[in-house]
């Protein structure tokens, strides 16, 4: 993906753990930069007043009001930043209202990095389209880049996005790393299942494993999150 300049993203999410995860995801996508993180509508407004923002990654349920109220007030003030809504809400009336206010994408919680990466890539492709369309077909192509449904989340068969998200956040918060048994207990899944998710993170280059010695018998494998953005 090639863009002329980075796309600056404001992450608006009231849950600090989720906000950090979403910001981490954005930083891992080429061509995007995190302009800031806000945990409320008021913080978002202040950030928009002092920082250039191209795109809001916006949670719809904020402690000081609905996210679409923020979008409505921004449009009234002449702010044209695009919006990708991040929400667990499945109310299609809310989706329709968001579309009328210029929400370009919806991402349902919980989601994986691959799911968000796909939508950001499609948004960048849509944004990069410039010049005058030669006809209806070219217009349709530009819109298709934004609206097309991804064909795959990139997850191996048998792995689910919500569980992967839970394992990922648990591992990220474990400073000394976790064994599969510890991760499974924290998330509420079996050790064998947790190990499959942890091994997937290792294969994806997001975690590393090493033997944990000091106990009788075979050493356990310990998994640690890699803090790098790649």
PDB file of N, CA and C in Angstrom, residues 56-151:
ATOM      1  N   UNK A  56     -11.065   9.063  12.394  1.00  0.00           N
ATOM      2  CA  UNK A  56     -11.379   8.686  13.769  1.00  0.00           C
ATOM      3  C   UNK A  56     -11.695   7.203  13.814  1.00  0.00           C
ATOM      4  N   UNK A  57     -11.035   6.492  14.724  1.00  0.00           N
ATOM      5  CA  UNK A  57     -11.412   5.115  15.035  1.00  0.00           C
ATOM      6  C   UNK A  57     -12.252   5.232  16.295  1.00  0.00           C
ATOM      7  N   UNK A  58     -13.570   5.255  16.128  1.00  0.00           N
ATOM      8  CA  UNK A  58     -14.477   5.772  17.146  1.00  0.00           C
ATOM      9  C   UNK A  58     -15.362   4.709  17.778  1.00  0.00           C
ATOM     10  N   UNK A  59     -15.203   4.535  19.083  1.00  0.00           N
ATOM     11  CA  UNK A  59     -16.137   3.719  19.861  1.00  0.00           C
ATOM     12  C   UNK A  59     -17.448   4.501  19.971  1.00  0.00           C
ATOM     13  N   UNK A  60     -18.572   3.839  19.784  1.00  0.00           N
ATOM     14  CA  UNK A  60     -19.852   4.553  19.803  1.00  0.00           C
ATOM     15  C   UNK A  60     -20.406   4.766  21.199  1.00  0.00           C
ATOM     16  N   UNK A  61     -19.970   3.987  22.180  1.00  0.00           N
ATOM     17  CA  UNK A  61     -20.499   4.129  23.542  1.00  0.00           C
ATOM     18  C   UNK A  61     -19.426   4.696  24.447  1.00  0.00           C
ATOM     19  N   UNK A  62     -19.513   6.007  24.665  1.00  0.00           N
ATOM     20  CA  UNK A  62     -18.534   6.733  25.457  1.00  0.00           C
ATOM     21  C   UNK A  62     -19.173   7.203  26.762  1.00  0.00           C
ATOM     22  N   UNK A  63     -18.380   7.436  27.802  1.00  0.00           N
ATOM     23  CA  UNK A  63     -18.952   7.783  29.105  1.00  0.00           C
ATOM     24  C   UNK A  63     -19.714   9.108  29.117  1.00  0.00           C
ATOM     25  N   UNK A  64     -19.415   9.998  28.188  1.00  0.00           N
ATOM     26  CA  UNK A  64     -20.096  11.300  28.175  1.00  0.00           C
ATOM     27  C   UNK A  64     -20.951  11.490  26.921  1.00  0.00           C
ATOM     28  N   UNK A  65     -21.457  10.385  26.379  1.00  0.00           N
ATOM     29  CA  UNK A  65     -22.401  10.503  25.278  1.00  0.00           C
ATOM     30  C   UNK A  65     -22.082   9.583  24.122  1.00  0.00           C
ATOM     31  N   UNK A  66     -23.068   9.410  23.255  1.00  0.00           N
ATOM     32  CA  UNK A  66     -22.922   8.508  22.119  1.00  0.00           C
ATOM     33  C   UNK A  66     -21.935   9.068  21.108  1.00  0.00           C
ATOM     34  N   UNK A  67     -21.168   8.180  20.494  1.00  0.00           N
ATOM     35  CA  UNK A  67     -20.169   8.602  19.530  1.00  0.00           C
ATOM     36  C   UNK A  67     -20.747   9.339  18.339  1.00  0.00           C
ATOM     37  N   UNK A  68     -21.959   8.964  17.918  1.00  0.00           N
ATOM     38  CA  UNK A  68     -22.551   9.640  16.766  1.00  0.00           C
ATOM     39  C   UNK A  68     -22.898  11.096  17.081  1.00  0.00           C
ATOM     40  N   UNK A  69     -23.121  11.409  18.356  1.00  0.00           N
ATOM     41  CA  UNK A  69     -23.319  12.817  18.741  1.00  0.00           C
ATOM     42  C   UNK A  69     -22.037  13.602  18.489  1.00  0.00           C
ATOM     43  N   UNK A  70     -20.900  12.963  18.762  1.00  0.00           N
ATOM     44  CA  UNK A  70     -19.622  13.605  18.470  1.00  0.00           C
ATOM     45  C   UNK A  70     -19.482  13.841  16.971  1.00  0.00           C
ATOM     46  N   UNK A  71     -19.813  12.848  16.161  1.00  0.00           N
ATOM     47  CA  UNK A  71     -19.704  13.000  14.707  1.00  0.00           C
ATOM     48  C   UNK A  71     -20.621  14.117  14.225  1.00  0.00           C
ATOM     49  N   UNK A  72     -21.839  14.161  14.759  1.00  0.00           N
ATOM     50  CA  UNK A  72     -22.798  15.180  14.336  1.00  0.00           C
ATOM     51  C   UNK A  72     -22.269  16.586  14.654  1.00  0.00           C
ATOM     52  N   UNK A  73     -21.692  16.751  15.847  1.00  0.00           N
ATOM     53  CA  UNK A  73     -21.168  18.063  16.230  1.00  0.00           C
ATOM     54  C   UNK A  73     -19.950  18.437  15.380  1.00  0.00           C
ATOM     55  N   UNK A  74     -19.138  17.447  15.013  1.00  0.00           N
ATOM     56  CA  UNK A  74     -17.985  17.726  14.155  1.00  0.00           C
ATOM     57  C   UNK A  74     -18.429  18.187  12.780  1.00  0.00           C
ATOM     58  N   UNK A  75     -19.441  17.520  12.223  1.00  0.00           N
ATOM     59  CA  UNK A  75     -19.936  17.905  10.904  1.00  0.00           C
ATOM     60  C   UNK A  75     -20.530  19.324  10.952  1.00  0.00           C
ATOM     61  N   UNK A  76     -21.238  19.640  12.032  1.00  0.00           N
ATOM     62  CA  UNK A  76     -21.823  20.975  12.162  1.00  0.00           C
ATOM     63  C   UNK A  76     -20.738  22.041  12.245  1.00  0.00           C
ATOM     64  N   UNK A  77     -19.578  21.660  12.809  1.00  0.00           N
ATOM     65  CA  UNK A  77     -18.465  22.613  12.933  1.00  0.00           C
ATOM     66  C   UNK A  77     -17.593  22.649  11.686  1.00  0.00           C
ATOM     67  N   UNK A  78     -17.937  21.837  10.680  1.00  0.00           N
ATOM     68  CA  UNK A  78     -17.191  21.839   9.439  1.00  0.00           C
ATOM     69  C   UNK A  78     -15.968  20.945   9.425  1.00  0.00           C
ATOM     70  N   UNK A  79     -15.882  20.020  10.383  1.00  0.00           N
ATOM     71  CA  UNK A  79     -14.746  19.096  10.423  1.00  0.00           C
ATOM     72  C   UNK A  79     -15.065  17.891   9.545  1.00  0.00           C
ATOM     73  N   UNK A  80     -14.161  17.568   8.627  1.00  0.00           N
ATOM     74  CA  UNK A  80     -14.453  16.549   7.625  1.00  0.00           C
ATOM     75  C   UNK A  80     -13.672  15.254   7.822  1.00  0.00           C
ATOM     76  N   UNK A  81     -13.117  15.020   8.989  1.00  0.00           N
ATOM     77  CA  UNK A  81     -12.402  13.766   9.234  1.00  0.00           C
ATOM     78  C   UNK A  81     -13.345  12.587   9.014  1.00  0.00           C
ATOM     79  N   UNK A  82     -12.842  11.548   8.367  1.00  0.00           N
ATOM     80  CA  UNK A  82     -13.642  10.344   8.167  1.00  0.00           C
ATOM     81  C   UNK A  82     -13.719   9.563   9.479  1.00  0.00           C
ATOM     82  N   UNK A  83     -14.662   8.631   9.522  1.00  0.00           N
ATOM     83  CA  UNK A  83     -14.909   7.882  10.754  1.00  0.00           C
ATOM     84  C   UNK A  83     -15.052   6.401  10.448  1.00  0.00           C
ATOM     85  N   UNK A  84     -14.314   5.580  11.180  1.00  0.00           N
ATOM     86  CA  UNK A  84     -14.563   4.146  11.236  1.00  0.00           C
ATOM     87  C   UNK A  84     -15.124   3.865  12.629  1.00  0.00           C
ATOM     88  N   UNK A  85     -16.349   3.395  12.692  1.00  0.00           N
ATOM     89  CA  UNK A  85     -16.995   3.132  13.976  1.00  0.00           C
ATOM     90  C   UNK A  85     -16.568   1.770  14.504  1.00  0.00           C
ATOM     91  N   UNK A  86     -16.216   1.734  15.781  1.00  0.00           N
ATOM     92  CA  UNK A  86     -15.829   0.497  16.460  1.00  0.00           C
ATOM     93  C   UNK A  86     -16.857   0.270  17.553  1.00  0.00           C
ATOM     94  N   UNK A  87     -17.625  -0.797  17.445  1.00  0.00           N
ATOM     95  CA  UNK A  87     -18.743  -0.955  18.374  1.00  0.00           C
ATOM     96  C   UNK A  87     -19.170  -2.408  18.492  1.00  0.00           C
ATOM     97  N   UNK A  88     -19.805  -2.723  19.608  1.00  0.00           N
ATOM     98  CA  UNK A  88     -20.433  -4.028  19.768  1.00  0.00           C
ATOM     99  C   UNK A  88     -21.915  -3.962  19.389  1.00  0.00           C
ATOM    100  N   UNK A  89     -22.402  -2.761  19.072  1.00  0.00           N
ATOM    101  CA  UNK A  89     -23.816  -2.580  18.728  1.00  0.00           C
ATOM    102  C   UNK A  89     -24.110  -3.155  17.350  1.00  0.00           C
ATOM    103  N   UNK A  90     -25.243  -3.824  17.231  1.00  0.00           N
ATOM    104  CA  UNK A  90     -25.654  -4.401  15.951  1.00  0.00           C
ATOM    105  C   UNK A  90     -26.987  -3.835  15.470  1.00  0.00           C
ATOM    106  N   UNK A  91     -27.363  -2.679  16.011  1.00  0.00           N
ATOM    107  CA  UNK A  91     -28.604  -2.016  15.646  1.00  0.00           C
ATOM    108  C   UNK A  91     -28.436  -1.356  14.278  1.00  0.00           C
ATOM    109  N   UNK A  92     -29.152  -1.865  13.273  1.00  0.00           N
ATOM    110  CA  UNK A  92     -28.986  -1.347  11.915  1.00  0.00           C
ATOM    111  C   UNK A  92     -29.483   0.088  11.772  1.00  0.00           C
ATOM    112  N   UNK A  93     -30.374   0.523  12.674  1.00  0.00           N
ATOM    113  CA  UNK A  93     -30.802   1.926  12.648  1.00  0.00           C
ATOM    114  C   UNK A  93     -29.626   2.841  12.982  1.00  0.00           C
ATOM    115  N   UNK A  94     -28.794   2.398  13.921  1.00  0.00           N
ATOM    116  CA  UNK A  94     -27.591   3.155  14.272  1.00  0.00           C
ATOM    117  C   UNK A  94     -26.621   3.159  13.092  1.00  0.00           C
ATOM    118  N   UNK A  95     -26.506   2.013  12.410  1.00  0.00           N
ATOM    119  CA  UNK A  95     -25.632   1.935  11.234  1.00  0.00           C
ATOM    120  C   UNK A  95     -26.095   2.916  10.165  1.00  0.00           C
ATOM    121  N   UNK A  96     -27.399   2.960   9.903  1.00  0.00           N
ATOM    122  CA  UNK A  96     -27.926   3.879   8.885  1.00  0.00           C
ATOM    123  C   UNK A  96     -27.655   5.333   9.263  1.00  0.00           C
ATOM    124  N   UNK A  97     -27.853   5.664  10.540  1.00  0.00           N
ATOM    125  CA  UNK A  97     -27.589   7.028  10.986  1.00  0.00           C
ATOM    126  C   UNK A  97     -26.111   7.368  10.807  1.00  0.00           C
ATOM    127  N   UNK A  98     -25.244   6.406  11.130  1.00  0.00           N
ATOM    128  CA  UNK A  98     -23.815   6.639  10.974  1.00  0.00           C
ATOM    129  C   UNK A  98     -23.437   6.886   9.531  1.00  0.00           C
ATOM    130  N   UNK A  99     -24.002   6.115   8.623  1.00  0.00           N
ATOM    131  CA  UNK A  99     -23.722   6.294   7.196  1.00  0.00           C
ATOM    132  C   UNK A  99     -24.127   7.696   6.748  1.00  0.00           C
ATOM    133  N   UNK A 100     -25.274   8.173   7.231  1.00  0.00           N
ATOM    134  CA  UNK A 100     -25.737   9.506   6.845  1.00  0.00           C
ATOM    135  C   UNK A 100     -24.807  10.601   7.356  1.00  0.00           C
ATOM    136  N   UNK A 101     -24.036  10.301   8.408  1.00  0.00           N
ATOM    137  CA  UNK A 101     -23.105  11.282   8.974  1.00  0.00           C
ATOM    138  C   UNK A 101     -21.693  11.117   8.431  1.00  0.00           C
ATOM    139  N   UNK A 102     -21.494  10.146   7.554  1.00  0.00           N
ATOM    140  CA  UNK A 102     -20.184   9.975   6.949  1.00  0.00           C
ATOM    141  C   UNK A 102     -19.320   8.911   7.578  1.00  0.00           C
ATOM    142  N   UNK A 103     -19.912   7.993   8.342  1.00  0.00           N
ATOM    143  CA  UNK A 103     -19.146   6.852   8.857  1.00  0.00           C
ATOM    144  C   UNK A 103     -18.854   5.926   7.679  1.00  0.00           C
ATOM    145  N   UNK A 104     -17.574   5.702   7.387  1.00  0.00           N
ATOM    146  CA  UNK A 104     -17.221   4.979   6.171  1.00  0.00           C
ATOM    147  C   UNK A 104     -17.106   3.474   6.376  1.00  0.00           C
ATOM    148  N   UNK A 105     -16.892   3.036   7.628  1.00  0.00           N
ATOM    149  CA  UNK A 105     -16.765   1.614   7.917  1.00  0.00           C
ATOM    150  C   UNK A 105     -17.250   1.336   9.330  1.00  0.00           C
ATOM    151  N   UNK A 106     -17.716   0.104   9.541  1.00  0.00           N
ATOM    152  CA  UNK A 106     -18.057  -0.372  10.881  1.00  0.00           C
ATOM    153  C   UNK A 106     -17.208  -1.605  11.172  1.00  0.00           C
ATOM    154  N   UNK A 107     -16.636  -1.656  12.377  1.00  0.00           N
ATOM    155  CA  UNK A 107     -15.889  -2.826  12.824  1.00  0.00           C
ATOM    156  C   UNK A 107     -16.526  -3.283  14.131  1.00  0.00           C
ATOM    157  N   UNK A 108     -17.058  -4.506  14.128  1.00  0.00           N
ATOM    158  CA  UNK A 108     -17.738  -5.019  15.316  1.00  0.00           C
ATOM    159  C   UNK A 108     -16.741  -5.589  16.307  1.00  0.00           C
ATOM    160  N   UNK A 109     -16.906  -5.230  17.569  1.00  0.00           N
ATOM    161  CA  UNK A 109     -16.072  -5.766  18.654  1.00  0.00           C
ATOM    162  C   UNK A 109     -16.544  -7.160  19.014  1.00  0.00           C
ATOM    163  N   UNK A 110     -15.631  -8.014  19.485  1.00  0.00           N
ATOM    164  CA  UNK A 110     -14.181  -7.834  19.444  1.00  0.00           C
ATOM    165  C   UNK A 110     -13.673  -8.196  18.055  1.00  0.00           C
ATOM    166  N   UNK A 111     -12.559  -7.635  17.659  1.00  0.00           N
ATOM    167  CA  UNK A 111     -12.028  -7.898  16.330  1.00  0.00           C
ATOM    168  C   UNK A 111     -10.527  -8.158  16.414  1.00  0.00           C
ATOM    169  N   UNK A 112      -9.997  -8.777  15.386  1.00  0.00           N
ATOM    170  CA  UNK A 112      -8.572  -9.089  15.324  1.00  0.00           C
ATOM    171  C   UNK A 112      -7.816  -7.983  14.590  1.00  0.00           C
ATOM    172  N   UNK A 113      -6.514  -8.018  14.710  1.00  0.00           N
ATOM    173  CA  UNK A 113      -5.681  -7.089  13.947  1.00  0.00           C
ATOM    174  C   UNK A 113      -5.937  -7.243  12.451  1.00  0.00           C
ATOM    175  N   UNK A 114      -6.053  -8.494  11.980  1.00  0.00           N
ATOM    176  CA  UNK A 114      -6.260  -8.728  10.546  1.00  0.00           C
ATOM    177  C   UNK A 114      -7.535  -8.055  10.048  1.00  0.00           C
ATOM    178  N   UNK A 115      -8.593  -8.087  10.865  1.00  0.00           N
ATOM    179  CA  UNK A 115      -9.860  -7.475  10.454  1.00  0.00           C
ATOM    180  C   UNK A 115      -9.720  -5.965  10.325  1.00  0.00           C
ATOM    181  N   UNK A 116      -9.065  -5.330  11.312  1.00  0.00           N
ATOM    182  CA  UNK A 116      -8.889  -3.880  11.238  1.00  0.00           C
ATOM    183  C   UNK A 116      -7.916  -3.508  10.128  1.00  0.00           C
ATOM    184  N   UNK A 117      -6.838  -4.280   9.969  1.00  0.00           N
ATOM    185  CA  UNK A 117      -5.863  -4.005   8.921  1.00  0.00           C
ATOM    186  C   UNK A 117      -6.536  -4.002   7.551  1.00  0.00           C
ATOM    187  N   UNK A 118      -7.441  -4.961   7.324  1.00  0.00           N
ATOM    188  CA  UNK A 118      -8.130  -5.031   6.033  1.00  0.00           C
ATOM    189  C   UNK A 118      -8.942  -3.771   5.784  1.00  0.00           C
ATOM    190  N   UNK A 119      -9.656  -3.306   6.800  1.00  0.00           N
ATOM    191  CA  UNK A 119     -10.494  -2.123   6.619  1.00  0.00           C
ATOM    192  C   UNK A 119      -9.660  -0.855   6.459  1.00  0.00           C
ATOM    193  N   UNK A 120      -8.560  -0.767   7.174  1.00  0.00           N
ATOM    194  CA  UNK A 120      -7.695   0.398   7.002  1.00  0.00           C
ATOM    195  C   UNK A 120      -7.068   0.408   5.606  1.00  0.00           C
ATOM    196  N   UNK A 121      -6.667  -0.763   5.134  1.00  0.00           N
ATOM    197  CA  UNK A 121      -6.085  -0.841   3.796  1.00  0.00           C
ATOM    198  C   UNK A 121      -7.101  -0.429   2.736  1.00  0.00           C
ATOM    199  N   UNK A 122      -8.344  -0.876   2.897  1.00  0.00           N
ATOM    200  CA  UNK A 122      -9.394  -0.508   1.942  1.00  0.00           C
ATOM    201  C   UNK A 122      -9.693   0.982   2.018  1.00  0.00           C
ATOM    202  N   UNK A 123      -9.684   1.519   3.227  1.00  0.00           N
ATOM    203  CA  UNK A 123      -9.914   2.954   3.382  1.00  0.00           C
ATOM    204  C   UNK A 123      -8.800   3.752   2.697  1.00  0.00           C
ATOM    205  N   UNK A 124      -7.539   3.326   2.884  1.00  0.00           N
ATOM    206  CA  UNK A 124      -6.413   4.021   2.254  1.00  0.00           C
ATOM    207  C   UNK A 124      -6.521   3.977   0.736  1.00  0.00           C
ATOM    208  N   UNK A 125      -6.953   2.828   0.201  1.00  0.00           N
ATOM    209  CA  UNK A 125      -7.120   2.703  -1.254  1.00  0.00           C
ATOM    210  C   UNK A 125      -8.189   3.656  -1.747  1.00  0.00           C
ATOM    211  N   UNK A 126      -9.296   3.731  -1.025  1.00  0.00           N
ATOM    212  CA  UNK A 126     -10.381   4.641  -1.388  1.00  0.00           C
ATOM    213  C   UNK A 126      -9.916   6.095  -1.314  1.00  0.00           C
ATOM    214  N   UNK A 127      -9.181   6.417  -0.255  1.00  0.00           N
ATOM    215  CA  UNK A 127      -8.718   7.790  -0.043  1.00  0.00           C
ATOM    216  C   UNK A 127      -7.711   8.213  -1.113  1.00  0.00           C
ATOM    217  N   UNK A 128      -6.923   7.240  -1.586  1.00  0.00           N
ATOM    218  CA  UNK A 128      -5.872   7.550  -2.567  1.00  0.00           C
ATOM    219  C   UNK A 128      -6.442   7.828  -3.952  1.00  0.00           C
ATOM    220  N   UNK A 129      -7.683   7.410  -4.206  1.00  0.00           N
ATOM    221  CA  UNK A 129      -8.285   7.658  -5.519  1.00  0.00           C
ATOM    222  C   UNK A 129      -8.405   9.162  -5.744  1.00  0.00           C
ATOM    223  N   UNK A 130      -7.917   9.637  -6.860  1.00  0.00           N
ATOM    224  CA  UNK A 130      -7.918  11.069  -7.133  1.00  0.00           C
ATOM    225  C   UNK A 130      -8.253  11.306  -8.598  1.00  0.00           C
ATOM    226  N   UNK A 131      -8.538  12.567  -8.917  1.00  0.00           N
ATOM    227  CA  UNK A 131      -8.843  12.914 -10.302  1.00  0.00           C
ATOM    228  C   UNK A 131     -10.315  12.698 -10.623  1.00  0.00           C
ATOM    229  N   UNK A 132     -10.637  12.837 -11.869  1.00  0.00           N
ATOM    230  CA  UNK A 132     -12.019  12.710 -12.322  1.00  0.00           C
ATOM    231  C   UNK A 132     -12.260  11.312 -12.872  1.00  0.00           C
ATOM    232  N   UNK A 133     -13.344  10.671 -12.419  1.00  0.00           N
ATOM    233  CA  UNK A 133     -13.673   9.332 -12.889  1.00  0.00           C
ATOM    234  C   UNK A 133     -14.071   9.392 -14.365  1.00  0.00           C
ATOM    235  N   UNK A 134     -13.668   8.358 -15.100  1.00  0.00           N
ATOM    236  CA  UNK A 134     -13.999   8.302 -16.527  1.00  0.00           C
ATOM    237  C   UNK A 134     -15.444   7.895 -16.750  1.00  0.00           C
ATOM    238  N   UNK A 135     -16.059   7.293 -15.746  1.00  0.00           N
ATOM    239  CA  UNK A 135     -17.447   6.875 -15.898  1.00  0.00           C
ATOM    240  C   UNK A 135     -17.929   6.116 -14.678  1.00  0.00           C
ATOM    241  N   UNK A 136     -19.134   5.542 -14.797  1.00  0.00           N
ATOM    242  CA  UNK A 136     -19.765   4.844 -13.675  1.00  0.00           C
ATOM    243  C   UNK A 136     -18.896   3.705 -13.161  1.00  0.00           C
ATOM    244  N   UNK A 137     -18.257   2.963 -14.088  1.00  0.00           N
ATOM    245  CA  UNK A 137     -17.462   1.805 -13.685  1.00  0.00           C
ATOM    246  C   UNK A 137     -16.327   2.199 -12.744  1.00  0.00           C
ATOM    247  N   UNK A 138     -15.679   3.312 -13.022  1.00  0.00           N
ATOM    248  CA  UNK A 138     -14.573   3.757 -12.169  1.00  0.00           C
ATOM    249  C   UNK A 138     -15.076   4.229 -10.812  1.00  0.00           C
ATOM    250  N   UNK A 139     -16.220   4.884 -10.792  1.00  0.00           N
ATOM    251  CA  UNK A 139     -16.826   5.280  -9.528  1.00  0.00           C
ATOM    252  C   UNK A 139     -17.163   4.043  -8.694  1.00  0.00           C
ATOM    253  N   UNK A 140     -17.759   3.041  -9.359  1.00  0.00           N
ATOM    254  CA  UNK A 140     -18.113   1.799  -8.658  1.00  0.00           C
ATOM    255  C   UNK A 140     -16.881   1.105  -8.094  1.00  0.00           C
ATOM    256  N   UNK A 141     -15.773   1.157  -8.851  1.00  0.00           N
ATOM    257  CA  UNK A 141     -14.538   0.524  -8.395  1.00  0.00           C
ATOM    258  C   UNK A 141     -14.018   1.199  -7.130  1.00  0.00           C
ATOM    259  N   UNK A 142     -14.062   2.526  -7.110  1.00  0.00           N
ATOM    260  CA  UNK A 142     -13.585   3.265  -5.943  1.00  0.00           C
ATOM    261  C   UNK A 142     -14.419   2.934  -4.715  1.00  0.00           C
ATOM    262  N   UNK A 143     -15.736   2.879  -4.897  1.00  0.00           N
ATOM    263  CA  UNK A 143     -16.615   2.557  -3.768  1.00  0.00           C
ATOM    264  C   UNK A 143     -16.443   1.106  -3.334  1.00  0.00           C
ATOM    265  N   UNK A 144     -16.194   0.218  -4.290  1.00  0.00           N
ATOM    266  CA  UNK A 144     -16.013  -1.197  -3.961  1.00  0.00           C
ATOM    267  C   UNK A 144     -14.790  -1.407  -3.080  1.00  0.00           C
ATOM    268  N   UNK A 145     -13.750  -0.609  -3.284  1.00  0.00           N
ATOM    269  CA  UNK A 145     -12.549  -0.727  -2.449  1.00  0.00           C
ATOM    270  C   UNK A 145     -12.883  -0.456  -0.997  1.00  0.00           C
ATOM    271  N   UNK A 146     -13.837   0.441  -0.761  1.00  0.00           N
ATOM    272  CA  UNK A 146     -14.210   0.801   0.603  1.00  0.00           C
ATOM    273  C   UNK A 146     -15.191  -0.183   1.207  1.00  0.00           C
ATOM    274  N   UNK A 147     -16.128  -0.657   0.399  1.00  0.00           N
ATOM    275  CA  UNK A 147     -17.239  -1.433   0.932  1.00  0.00           C
ATOM    276  C   UNK A 147     -17.062  -2.938   0.861  1.00  0.00           C
ATOM    277  N   UNK A 148     -16.118  -3.423   0.057  1.00  0.00           N
ATOM    278  CA  UNK A 148     -16.019  -4.866  -0.150  1.00  0.00           C
ATOM    279  C   UNK A 148     -15.784  -5.602   1.153  1.00  0.00           C
ATOM    280  N   UNK A 149     -16.389  -6.773   1.269  1.00  0.00           N
ATOM    281  CA  UNK A 149     -16.227  -7.599   2.461  1.00  0.00           C
ATOM    282  C   UNK A 149     -14.949  -8.407   2.348  1.00  0.00           C
ATOM    283  N   UNK A 150     -14.101  -8.397   3.381  1.00  0.00           N
ATOM    284  CA  UNK A 150     -12.875  -9.191   3.299  1.00  0.00           C
ATOM    285  C   UNK A 150     -13.194 -10.661   3.154  1.00  0.00           C
ATOM    286  N   UNK A 151     -12.380 -11.377   2.377  1.00  0.00           N
ATOM    287  CA  UNK A 151     -12.620 -12.791   2.138  1.00  0.00           C
ATOM    288  C   UNK A 151     -12.120 -13.675   3.261  1.00  0.00           C
TER     289      UNK A 151
END
